[in-house]
Amino acid sequence: MSTVPQRFEIFLVAEFTEAYEGPPSAANALRSAVVEATGDTGASGYPRYAGNGMVADIDPETLTVEALLVDGAELDYGMSVRVIAVPGL
């Protein structure tokens, strides 16, 4: 059984703050999407996840989003993302 998460929820936020406590939520996000593993590896070398208009290369060990497209475009300056693993069904 694979230990790499097959699904993540990505939260697009206006900026990242170290003082933010607790897990991210859709209530604090400008946009959120659940993305699922595509089975491909992105240009960053990390697994690629896609869904709901977002395509991301995510390091599953550190929960770092290495690359992200939202509706086919890169993020504007000042935007950040947070990510959490979504348990399987």
PDB file of C-alpha atoms in Angstrom:
ATOM      1  CA  MET A   1       0.000   0.000   0.000  1.00  0.00           C
ATOM      2  CA  SER A   2       1.339   3.426  -0.975  1.00  0.00           C
ATOM      3  CA  THR A   3       2.087   5.898   1.820  1.00  0.00           C
ATOM      4  CA  VAL A   4       2.081   8.852  -0.606  1.00  0.00           C
ATOM      5  CA  PRO A   5      -1.221  10.745  -0.287  1.00  0.00           C
ATOM      6  CA  GLN A   6      -3.395  10.414  -3.362  1.00  0.00           C
ATOM      7  CA  ARG A   7      -5.451  13.519  -2.624  1.00  0.00           C
ATOM      8  CA  PHE A   8      -4.762  16.993  -1.244  1.00  0.00           C
ATOM      9  CA  GLU A   9      -6.804  20.109  -0.645  1.00  0.00           C
ATOM     10  CA  ILE A  10      -5.103  23.291  -1.795  1.00  0.00           C
ATOM     11  CA  PHE A  11      -6.041  26.677  -0.329  1.00  0.00           C
ATOM     12  CA  LEU A  12      -5.153  29.853  -2.231  1.00  0.00           C
ATOM     13  CA  VAL A  13      -4.668  32.716   0.245  1.00  0.00           C
ATOM     14  CA  ALA A  14      -3.769  36.387  -0.135  1.00  0.00           C
ATOM     15  CA  GLU A  15      -0.505  35.974   1.784  1.00  0.00           C
ATOM     16  CA  PHE A  16       1.199  33.541   4.135  1.00  0.00           C
ATOM     17  CA  THR A  17       1.571  34.501   7.777  1.00  0.00           C
ATOM     18  CA  GLU A  18       3.645  32.578  10.293  1.00  0.00           C
ATOM     19  CA  ALA A  19       1.230  33.558  13.063  1.00  0.00           C
ATOM     20  CA  TYR A  20      -1.700  31.718  11.479  1.00  0.00           C
ATOM     21  CA  GLU A  21      -2.734  28.936  13.843  1.00  0.00           C
ATOM     22  CA  GLY A  22      -4.541  25.751  13.028  1.00  0.00           C
ATOM     23  CA  PRO A  23      -5.064  23.926   9.770  1.00  0.00           C
ATOM     24  CA  PRO A  24      -6.053  25.910   6.692  1.00  0.00           C
ATOM     25  CA  SER A  25      -9.729  26.060   5.799  1.00  0.00           C
ATOM     26  CA  ALA A  26     -11.882  27.117   2.880  1.00  0.00           C
ATOM     27  CA  ALA A  27     -13.276  29.916   5.078  1.00  0.00           C
ATOM     28  CA  ASN A  28      -9.850  31.621   5.061  1.00  0.00           C
ATOM     29  CA  ALA A  29      -9.094  30.986   1.382  1.00  0.00           C
ATOM     30  CA  LEU A  30      -9.814  32.978  -1.759  1.00  0.00           C
ATOM     31  CA  ARG A  31     -10.215  29.641  -3.512  1.00  0.00           C
ATOM     32  CA  SER A  32      -9.786  25.997  -2.640  1.00  0.00           C
ATOM     33  CA  ALA A  33      -9.671  22.769  -4.615  1.00  0.00           C
ATOM     34  CA  VAL A  34      -9.280  19.080  -3.966  1.00  0.00           C
ATOM     35  CA  VAL A  35      -6.630  17.660  -6.287  1.00  0.00           C
ATOM     36  CA  GLU A  36      -5.876  14.006  -6.957  1.00  0.00           C
ATOM     37  CA  ALA A  37      -2.708  12.239  -8.047  1.00  0.00           C
ATOM     38  CA  THR A  38      -2.396  11.987 -11.819  1.00  0.00           C
ATOM     39  CA  GLY A  39       0.339   9.352 -11.778  1.00  0.00           C
ATOM     40  CA  ASP A  40       2.664  11.783 -13.555  1.00  0.00           C
ATOM     41  CA  THR A  41       5.742  13.569 -12.260  1.00  0.00           C
ATOM     42  CA  GLY A  42       5.911  17.312 -12.835  1.00  0.00           C
ATOM     43  CA  ALA A  43       8.865  19.329 -14.139  1.00  0.00           C
ATOM     44  CA  SER A  44       9.827  19.939 -10.498  1.00  0.00           C
ATOM     45  CA  GLY A  45      10.378  16.194 -10.019  1.00  0.00           C
ATOM     46  CA  TYR A  46       7.492  15.829  -7.567  1.00  0.00           C
ATOM     47  CA  PRO A  47       4.185  14.015  -8.082  1.00  0.00           C
ATOM     48  CA  ARG A  48       1.550  15.928 -10.044  1.00  0.00           C
ATOM     49  CA  TYR A  49      -1.969  16.439  -8.713  1.00  0.00           C
ATOM     50  CA  ALA A  50      -4.925  17.964 -10.592  1.00  0.00           C
ATOM     51  CA  GLY A  51      -8.549  18.889 -10.052  1.00  0.00           C
ATOM     52  CA  ASN A  52     -11.059  21.717  -9.974  1.00  0.00           C
ATOM     53  CA  GLY A  53      -8.967  23.997 -12.201  1.00  0.00           C
ATOM     54  CA  MET A  54      -5.702  23.533 -10.299  1.00  0.00           C
ATOM     55  CA  VAL A  55      -2.610  21.554 -11.337  1.00  0.00           C
ATOM     56  CA  ALA A  56       0.139  21.245  -8.737  1.00  0.00           C
ATOM     57  CA  ASP A  57       3.453  19.505  -8.159  1.00  0.00           C
ATOM     58  CA  ILE A  58       3.442  18.662  -4.445  1.00  0.00           C
ATOM     59  CA  ASP A  59       6.199  17.247  -2.244  1.00  0.00           C
ATOM     60  CA  PRO A  60       4.103  14.772  -0.225  1.00  0.00           C
ATOM     61  CA  GLU A  61       6.676  14.539   2.593  1.00  0.00           C
ATOM     62  CA  THR A  62       6.859  18.258   3.403  1.00  0.00           C
ATOM     63  CA  LEU A  63       3.464  19.322   1.987  1.00  0.00           C
ATOM     64  CA  THR A  64       5.269  21.921  -0.118  1.00  0.00           C
ATOM     65  CA  VAL A  65       3.641  23.030  -3.361  1.00  0.00           C
ATOM     66  CA  GLU A  66       6.577  23.183  -5.782  1.00  0.00           C
ATOM     67  CA  ALA A  67       4.562  24.380  -8.809  1.00  0.00           C
ATOM     68  CA  LEU A  68       0.955  25.511  -9.269  1.00  0.00           C
ATOM     69  CA  LEU A  69      -1.304  26.576 -12.107  1.00  0.00           C
ATOM     70  CA  VAL A  70      -4.774  27.926 -11.406  1.00  0.00           C
ATOM     71  CA  ASP A  71      -7.051  27.839 -14.453  1.00  0.00           C
ATOM     72  CA  GLY A  72      -3.891  27.485 -16.567  1.00  0.00           C
ATOM     73  CA  ALA A  73      -2.117  30.559 -15.139  1.00  0.00           C
ATOM     74  CA  GLU A  74       0.634  31.099 -12.590  1.00  0.00           C
ATOM     75  CA  LEU A  75      -0.158  32.905  -9.342  1.00  0.00           C
ATOM     76  CA  ASP A  76       0.099  36.671  -9.023  1.00  0.00           C
ATOM     77  CA  TYR A  77       2.689  38.093  -6.628  1.00  0.00           C
ATOM     78  CA  GLY A  78       1.462  38.172  -3.041  1.00  0.00           C
ATOM     79  CA  MET A  79      -0.545  34.969  -3.368  1.00  0.00           C
ATOM     80  CA  SER A  80       0.366  31.895  -1.373  1.00  0.00           C
ATOM     81  CA  VAL A  81      -0.965  28.390  -0.988  1.00  0.00           C
ATOM     82  CA  ARG A  82      -1.432  26.040   1.914  1.00  0.00           C
ATOM     83  CA  VAL A  83      -2.096  22.357   1.546  1.00  0.00           C
ATOM     84  CA  ILE A  84      -3.433  19.473   3.629  1.00  0.00           C
ATOM     85  CA  ALA A  85      -3.659  15.769   2.828  1.00  0.00           C
ATOM     86  CA  VAL A  86      -7.208  14.514   2.341  1.00  0.00           C
ATOM     87  CA  PRO A  87      -7.815  10.996   3.592  1.00  0.00           C
ATOM     88  CA  GLY A  88      -9.025   8.416   1.060  1.00  0.00           C
ATOM     89  CA  LEU A  89     -12.634   7.344   0.896  1.00  0.00           C
TER      90      LEU A  89
END
